[in-house]
Coordinates of C-alpha atoms in Angstrom, one line a residue:
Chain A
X764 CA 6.1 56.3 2.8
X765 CA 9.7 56.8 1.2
X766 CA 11.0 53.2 0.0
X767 CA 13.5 51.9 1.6
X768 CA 17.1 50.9 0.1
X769 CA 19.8 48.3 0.9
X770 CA 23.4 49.0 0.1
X771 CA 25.7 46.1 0.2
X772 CA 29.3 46.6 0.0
X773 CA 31.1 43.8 -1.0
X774 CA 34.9 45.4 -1.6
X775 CA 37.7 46.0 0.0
X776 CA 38.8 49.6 0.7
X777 CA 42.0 50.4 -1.6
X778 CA 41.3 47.4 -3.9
X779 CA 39.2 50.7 -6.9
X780 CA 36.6 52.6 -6.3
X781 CA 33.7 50.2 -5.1
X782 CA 33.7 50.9 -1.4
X783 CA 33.8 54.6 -1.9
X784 CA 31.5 54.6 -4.5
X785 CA 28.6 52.9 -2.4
X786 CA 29.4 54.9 0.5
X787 CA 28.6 58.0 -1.8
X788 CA 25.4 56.3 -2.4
X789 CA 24.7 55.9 1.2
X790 CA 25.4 59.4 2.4
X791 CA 23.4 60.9 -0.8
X792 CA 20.4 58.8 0.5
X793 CA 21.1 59.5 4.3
X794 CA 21.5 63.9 3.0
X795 CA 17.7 63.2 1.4
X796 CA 16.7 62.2 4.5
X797 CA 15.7 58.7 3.0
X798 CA 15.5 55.3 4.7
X799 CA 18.6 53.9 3.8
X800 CA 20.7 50.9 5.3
X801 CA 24.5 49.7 4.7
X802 CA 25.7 46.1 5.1
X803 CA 29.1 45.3 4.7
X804 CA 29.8 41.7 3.5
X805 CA 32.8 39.7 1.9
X806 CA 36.0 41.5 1.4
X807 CA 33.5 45.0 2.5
X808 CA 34.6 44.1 6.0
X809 CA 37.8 45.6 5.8
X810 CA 36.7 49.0 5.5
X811 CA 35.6 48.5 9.5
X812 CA 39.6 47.3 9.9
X813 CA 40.7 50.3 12.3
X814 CA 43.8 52.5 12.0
X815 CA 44.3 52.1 8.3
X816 CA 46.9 54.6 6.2
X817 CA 45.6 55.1 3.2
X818 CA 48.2 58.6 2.8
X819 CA 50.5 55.3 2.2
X820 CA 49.0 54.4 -1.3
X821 CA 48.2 58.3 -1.9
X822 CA 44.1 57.9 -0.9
X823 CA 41.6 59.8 0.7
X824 CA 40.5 58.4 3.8
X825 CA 37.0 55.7 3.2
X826 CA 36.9 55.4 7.2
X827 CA 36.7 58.9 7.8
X828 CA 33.6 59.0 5.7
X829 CA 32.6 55.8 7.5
X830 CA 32.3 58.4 11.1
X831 CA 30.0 60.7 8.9
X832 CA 27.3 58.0 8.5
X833 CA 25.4 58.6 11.6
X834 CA 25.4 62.6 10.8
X835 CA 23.9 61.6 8.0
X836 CA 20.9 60.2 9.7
X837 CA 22.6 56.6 8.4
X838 CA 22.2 54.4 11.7
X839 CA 21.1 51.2 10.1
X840 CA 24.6 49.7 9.9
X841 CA 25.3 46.3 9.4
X842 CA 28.2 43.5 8.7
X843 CA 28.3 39.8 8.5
X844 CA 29.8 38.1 11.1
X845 CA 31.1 35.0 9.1
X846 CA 33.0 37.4 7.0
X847 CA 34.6 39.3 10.1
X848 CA 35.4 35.7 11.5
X849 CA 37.2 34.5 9.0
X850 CA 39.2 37.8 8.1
X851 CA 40.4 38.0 12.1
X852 CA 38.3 41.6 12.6
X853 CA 37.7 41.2 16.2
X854 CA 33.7 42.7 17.0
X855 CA 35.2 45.4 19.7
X856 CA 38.0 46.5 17.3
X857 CA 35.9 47.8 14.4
X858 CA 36.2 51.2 13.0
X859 CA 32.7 51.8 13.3
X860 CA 31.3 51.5 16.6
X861 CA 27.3 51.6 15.9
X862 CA 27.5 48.2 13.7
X863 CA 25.2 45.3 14.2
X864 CA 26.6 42.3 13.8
X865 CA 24.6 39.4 12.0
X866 CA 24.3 35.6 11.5
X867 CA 24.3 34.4 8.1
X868 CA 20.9 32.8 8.5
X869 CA 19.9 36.6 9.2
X870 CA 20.8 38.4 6.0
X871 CA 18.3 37.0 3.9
X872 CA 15.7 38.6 6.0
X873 CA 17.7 42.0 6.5
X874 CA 17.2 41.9 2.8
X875 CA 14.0 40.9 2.1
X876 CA 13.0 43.8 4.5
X877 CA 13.7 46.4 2.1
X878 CA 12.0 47.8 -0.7
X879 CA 15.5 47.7 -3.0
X880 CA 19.0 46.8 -2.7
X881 CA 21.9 47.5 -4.7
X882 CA 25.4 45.8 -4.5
X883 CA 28.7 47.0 -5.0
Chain B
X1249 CA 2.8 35.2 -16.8
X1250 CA 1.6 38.7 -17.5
X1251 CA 2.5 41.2 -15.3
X1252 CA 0.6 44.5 -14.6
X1253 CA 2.9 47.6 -16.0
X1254 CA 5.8 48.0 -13.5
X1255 CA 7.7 51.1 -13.3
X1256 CA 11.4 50.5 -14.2
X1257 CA 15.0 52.3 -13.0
X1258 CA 18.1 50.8 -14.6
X1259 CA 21.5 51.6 -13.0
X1260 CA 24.7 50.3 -15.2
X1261 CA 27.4 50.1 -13.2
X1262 CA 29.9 48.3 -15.9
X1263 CA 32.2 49.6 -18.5
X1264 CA 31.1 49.5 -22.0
X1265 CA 33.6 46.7 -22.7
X1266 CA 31.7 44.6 -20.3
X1267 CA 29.0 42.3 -21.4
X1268 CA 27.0 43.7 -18.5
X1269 CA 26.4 47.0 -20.5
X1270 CA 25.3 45.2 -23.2
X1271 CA 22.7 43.1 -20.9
X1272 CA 21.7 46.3 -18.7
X1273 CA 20.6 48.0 -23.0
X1274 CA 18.7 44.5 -24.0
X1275 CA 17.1 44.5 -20.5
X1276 CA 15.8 47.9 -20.9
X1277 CA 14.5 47.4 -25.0
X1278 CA 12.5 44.5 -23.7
X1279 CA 11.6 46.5 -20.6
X1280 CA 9.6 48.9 -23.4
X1281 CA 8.7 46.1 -25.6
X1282 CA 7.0 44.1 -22.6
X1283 CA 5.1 47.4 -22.0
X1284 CA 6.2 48.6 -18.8
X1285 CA 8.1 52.1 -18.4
X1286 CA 11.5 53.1 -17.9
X1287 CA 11.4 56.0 -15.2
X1288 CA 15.4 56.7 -15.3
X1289 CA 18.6 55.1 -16.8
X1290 CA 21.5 56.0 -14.6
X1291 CA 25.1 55.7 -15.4
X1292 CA 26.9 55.2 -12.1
X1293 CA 30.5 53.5 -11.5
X1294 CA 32.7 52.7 -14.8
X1295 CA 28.9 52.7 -16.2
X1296 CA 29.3 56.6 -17.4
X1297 CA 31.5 55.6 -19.7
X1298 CA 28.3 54.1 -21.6
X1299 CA 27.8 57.7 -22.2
X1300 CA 30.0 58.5 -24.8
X1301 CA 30.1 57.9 -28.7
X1302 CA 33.8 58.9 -28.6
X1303 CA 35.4 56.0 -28.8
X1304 CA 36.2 54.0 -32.3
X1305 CA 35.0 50.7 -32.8
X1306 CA 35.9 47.8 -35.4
X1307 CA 32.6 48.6 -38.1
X1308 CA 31.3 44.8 -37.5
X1309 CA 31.5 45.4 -33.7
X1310 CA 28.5 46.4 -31.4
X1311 CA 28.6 50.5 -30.9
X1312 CA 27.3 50.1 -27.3
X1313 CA 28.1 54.2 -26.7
X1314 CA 26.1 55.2 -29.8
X1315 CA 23.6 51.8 -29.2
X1316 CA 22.2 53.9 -26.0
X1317 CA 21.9 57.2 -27.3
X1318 CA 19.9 56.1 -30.1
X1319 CA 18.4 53.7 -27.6
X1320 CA 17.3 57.0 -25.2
X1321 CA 16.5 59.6 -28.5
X1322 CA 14.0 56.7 -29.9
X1323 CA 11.9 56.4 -26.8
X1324 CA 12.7 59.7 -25.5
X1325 CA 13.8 58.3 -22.1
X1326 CA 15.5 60.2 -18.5
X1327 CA 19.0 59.5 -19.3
X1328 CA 21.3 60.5 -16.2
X1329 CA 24.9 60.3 -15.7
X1330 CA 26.4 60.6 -11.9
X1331 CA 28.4 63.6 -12.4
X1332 CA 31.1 63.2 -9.9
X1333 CA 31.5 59.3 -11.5
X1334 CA 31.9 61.0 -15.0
X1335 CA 34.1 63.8 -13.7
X1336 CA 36.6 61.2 -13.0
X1337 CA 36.3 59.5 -15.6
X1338 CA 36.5 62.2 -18.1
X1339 CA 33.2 62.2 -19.2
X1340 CA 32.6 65.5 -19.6
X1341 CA 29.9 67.9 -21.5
X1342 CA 30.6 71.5 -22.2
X1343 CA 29.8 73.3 -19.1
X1344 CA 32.5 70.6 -17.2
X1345 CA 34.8 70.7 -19.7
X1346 CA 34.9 75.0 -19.7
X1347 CA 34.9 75.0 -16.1
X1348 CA 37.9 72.8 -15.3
X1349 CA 39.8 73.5 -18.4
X1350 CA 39.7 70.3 -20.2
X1351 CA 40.1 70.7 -24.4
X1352 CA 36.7 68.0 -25.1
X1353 CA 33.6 67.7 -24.1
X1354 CA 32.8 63.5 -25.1
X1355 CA 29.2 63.5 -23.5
X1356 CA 26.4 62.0 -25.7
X1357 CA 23.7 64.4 -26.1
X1358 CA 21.1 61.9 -24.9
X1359 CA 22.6 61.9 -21.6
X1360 CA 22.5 64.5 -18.9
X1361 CA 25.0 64.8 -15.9
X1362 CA 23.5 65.2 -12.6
X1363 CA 24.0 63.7 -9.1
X1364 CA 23.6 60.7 -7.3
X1365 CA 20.2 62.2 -6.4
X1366 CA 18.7 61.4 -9.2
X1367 CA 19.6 57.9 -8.5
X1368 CA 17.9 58.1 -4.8
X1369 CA 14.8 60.0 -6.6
X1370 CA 14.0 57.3 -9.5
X1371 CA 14.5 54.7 -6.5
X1372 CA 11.8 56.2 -4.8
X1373 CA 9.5 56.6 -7.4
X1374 CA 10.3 53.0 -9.4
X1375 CA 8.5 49.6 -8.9
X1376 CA 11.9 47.9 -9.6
X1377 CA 15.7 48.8 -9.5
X1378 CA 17.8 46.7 -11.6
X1379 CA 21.7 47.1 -11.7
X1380 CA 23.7 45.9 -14.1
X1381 CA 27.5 46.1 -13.0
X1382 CA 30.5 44.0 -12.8
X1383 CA 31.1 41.6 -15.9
Chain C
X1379 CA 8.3 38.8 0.1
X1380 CA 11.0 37.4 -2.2
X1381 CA 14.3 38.5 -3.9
X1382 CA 16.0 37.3 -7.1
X1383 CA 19.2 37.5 -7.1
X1384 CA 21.3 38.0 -10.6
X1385 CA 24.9 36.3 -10.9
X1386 CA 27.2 37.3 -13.5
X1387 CA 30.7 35.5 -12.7
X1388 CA 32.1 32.6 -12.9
X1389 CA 31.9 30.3 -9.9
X1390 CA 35.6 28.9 -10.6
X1391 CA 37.3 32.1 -10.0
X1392 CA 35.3 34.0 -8.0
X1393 CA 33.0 33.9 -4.7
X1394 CA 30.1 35.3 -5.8
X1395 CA 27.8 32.4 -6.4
X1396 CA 29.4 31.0 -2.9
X1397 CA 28.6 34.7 -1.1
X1398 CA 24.8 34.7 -2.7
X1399 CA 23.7 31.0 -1.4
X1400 CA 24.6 32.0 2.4
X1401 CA 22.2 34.8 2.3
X1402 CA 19.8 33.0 -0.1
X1403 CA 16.0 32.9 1.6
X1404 CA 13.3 29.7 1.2
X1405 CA 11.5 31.8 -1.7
X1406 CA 14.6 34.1 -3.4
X1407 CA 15.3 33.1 -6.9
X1408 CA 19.0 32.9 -8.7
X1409 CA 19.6 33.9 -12.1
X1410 CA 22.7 32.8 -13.9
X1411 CA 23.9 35.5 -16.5
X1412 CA 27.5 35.4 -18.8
X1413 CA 30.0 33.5 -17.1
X1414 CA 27.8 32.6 -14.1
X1415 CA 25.8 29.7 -16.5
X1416 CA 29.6 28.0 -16.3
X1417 CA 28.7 26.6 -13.0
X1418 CA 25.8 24.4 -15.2
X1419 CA 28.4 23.0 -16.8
X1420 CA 29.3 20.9 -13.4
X1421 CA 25.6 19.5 -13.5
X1422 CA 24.7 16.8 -12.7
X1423 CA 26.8 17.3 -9.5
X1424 CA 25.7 21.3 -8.9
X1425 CA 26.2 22.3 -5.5
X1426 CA 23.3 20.9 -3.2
X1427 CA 22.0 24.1 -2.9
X1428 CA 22.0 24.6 -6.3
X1429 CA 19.9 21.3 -6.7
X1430 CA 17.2 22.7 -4.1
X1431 CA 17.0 25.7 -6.2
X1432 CA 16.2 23.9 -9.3
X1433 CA 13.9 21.4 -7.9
X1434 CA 12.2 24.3 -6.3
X1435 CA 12.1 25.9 -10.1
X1436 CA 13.7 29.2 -9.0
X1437 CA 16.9 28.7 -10.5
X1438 CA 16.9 30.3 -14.1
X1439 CA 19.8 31.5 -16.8
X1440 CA 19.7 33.7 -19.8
X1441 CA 19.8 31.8 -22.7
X1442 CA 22.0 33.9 -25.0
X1443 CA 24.3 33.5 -22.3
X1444 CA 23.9 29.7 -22.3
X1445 CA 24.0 29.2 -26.3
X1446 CA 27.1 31.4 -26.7
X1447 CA 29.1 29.3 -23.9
X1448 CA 27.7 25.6 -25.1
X1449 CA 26.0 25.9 -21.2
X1450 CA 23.1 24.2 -22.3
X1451 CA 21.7 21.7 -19.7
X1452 CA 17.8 20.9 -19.9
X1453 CA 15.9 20.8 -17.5
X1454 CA 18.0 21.3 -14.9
X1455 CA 17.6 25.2 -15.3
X1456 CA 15.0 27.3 -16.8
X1457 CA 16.3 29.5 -20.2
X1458 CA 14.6 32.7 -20.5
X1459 CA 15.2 35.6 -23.1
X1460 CA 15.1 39.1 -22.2
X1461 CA 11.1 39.3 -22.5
X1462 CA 10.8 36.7 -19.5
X1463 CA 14.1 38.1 -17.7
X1464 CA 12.1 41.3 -17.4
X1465 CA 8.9 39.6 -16.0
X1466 CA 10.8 37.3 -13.9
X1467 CA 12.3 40.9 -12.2
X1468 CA 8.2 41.7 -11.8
X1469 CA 7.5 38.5 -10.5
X1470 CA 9.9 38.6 -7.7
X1471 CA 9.8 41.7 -5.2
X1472 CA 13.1 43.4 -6.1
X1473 CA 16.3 42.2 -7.7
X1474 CA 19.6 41.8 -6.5
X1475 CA 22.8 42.0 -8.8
X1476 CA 26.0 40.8 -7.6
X1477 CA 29.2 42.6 -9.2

């Protein structure tokens, strides 16, 4: 049985390359067919903030990547709700509609069910 | 406690400025020394730039660039570098640097570009991922 | 099924000791690397869950780390080298490293 991996993605969209960079993880996994989950935490909630311009500061679009997950056979998606709490994201409002919200007392286990994780 | 062999992937995700990429190398000797096996390094992030014995260092400073290719030639070890990561980076071997023009090709000859498959592949195959990234 | 979890920043300027204990389970382990050993330095008063960590012995820091910094505090943490950091990451079921 394939092993399964974690990604959690801890930064902000335009703050480098760190959001991007895991999300090229994640579709890489989700192309090879493998069992492969996303959870965004910290500031790696406000890649879900909708109806951002990135053409503003001369970047590709991170969201529109975001919309590709699920053709990439990513569906296990995943963000914190403490984090979208205290940033103001609103649960209805995010980018990504297919998200599961969870409880902090909830991501130790989402984490502990994998095989591996990786943070970015 | 002694621990059955384990198989090992290492992913550096941090410069070679950072002390990270100097943990991620002494991780991976004792990793040998311990006796279990490193299935695949993997230079991902500002990592790549681990790749490279370009750059010139003070003499009584650590070489961390030339410290992992003599590192990888000694033990003979899978030694990837994320390709589009390096691209960007300018960490480039011959083949890259013909293709898009550039004048030098810095890439260690220890190290091979591929993509982030390789990463996904070792994953699958490895009793343990540890990442070494940030500072 | 347990996770250590590897800390490399310092807990006065960022929130990556702060982010890790919230998602910290009964049996994960924390290991304190470069400027994460700093946050020894407020012992005896370490965060409470910091306390339950080290009474639990599953809070550890790598000792280089410790000697270069003066971050010395015995027996409050375990100091390994990179021999034991490698069988701690067998002992546990997968490692976690915060950036």
């Amino acid at each position: 049985m394939a092993k399964s991996l974690l990604v959690i993605s801890r930064q902000a969209p335009w703050s480098g390359l760190g959001a991007r960079e895991a999300l090229d993880l994640v579709l890489a996994g989700g192309a090879f067919d493998l069992p492969i989950s996303l959870l965004f935490l910290d500031d790696g909630v406000f890649q879900l903030l909708p109806e951002q311009k990135p053409e503003a500061l001369q970047q590709k679009d991170v969201t529109a990547n975001l919309a590709a997950l699920p053709l990439f056979g990513v569906e296990q998606l995943y963000a914190a709700r403490t984090d979208l709490v205290q940033r103001g994201l609103g649960e209805s409002q995010l980018a990504l509609e297919s998200v599961r919200i969870l409880e902090d007392g909830a991501l130790a286990d989402l984490i502990n069910r994998h095989d591996q994780v990786m943070t970015f | 406690m002694f621990y059955l062999p384990m198989k090992f992937v290492i992913s550096v995700q941090a410069s070679p400025q950072s002390p990270a990429s100097r943990r991620a190398l002494k991780f991976a000797q004792a990793v040998l020394s311990e006796g279990h096996e490193i299935l695949r390094i993997f230079l991902y992030q500002d990592g790549v730039c681990n790749a490279t014995s370009i750059p010139v260092l003070p003499q009584d400073e650590l070489d961390l660039g030339v410290a992992w290719a003599e590192f990888i030639q000694q033990h003979q070890l899978d030694a990837v570098v994320c390709v589009a990561a390096a691209l960007r980076r300018g960490i480039l071997n011959t083949a890259e640097a013909q293709r898009y023009g550039r004048k030098a090709s810095v890439l260690s000859d220890s190290w091979e570009l591929s993509g982030l498959g390789q990463l996904h592949e070792a994953i699958q195959q490895a009793d343990r991922l540890v990442s070494f990234g940030g500072s | 099924m347990a996770t250590l979890h590897l800390l490399s920043q310092s807990p006065f300027t960022n929130t990556q000791l702060k982010s890790c204990l919230r998602l910290l389970g009964d049996t994960d382990g924390l290991m304190l690397c470069g400027d994460a050993v700093y946050v020894l330095n407020s012992a005896p008063e370490l965060a409470p869950e910091l306390q339950v960590l080290a009474a639990k012995g599953a809070l550890y820091a790598l000792e280089e780390d410790q000697i270069a910094r003066n971050c010395i505090q015995e027996g409050v943490v375990q100091s390994l080298n990179y021999a034991q950091f490698v069988a701690l990451c067998c002992q546990y079921d997968r490692v976690n490293s915060w950036v």
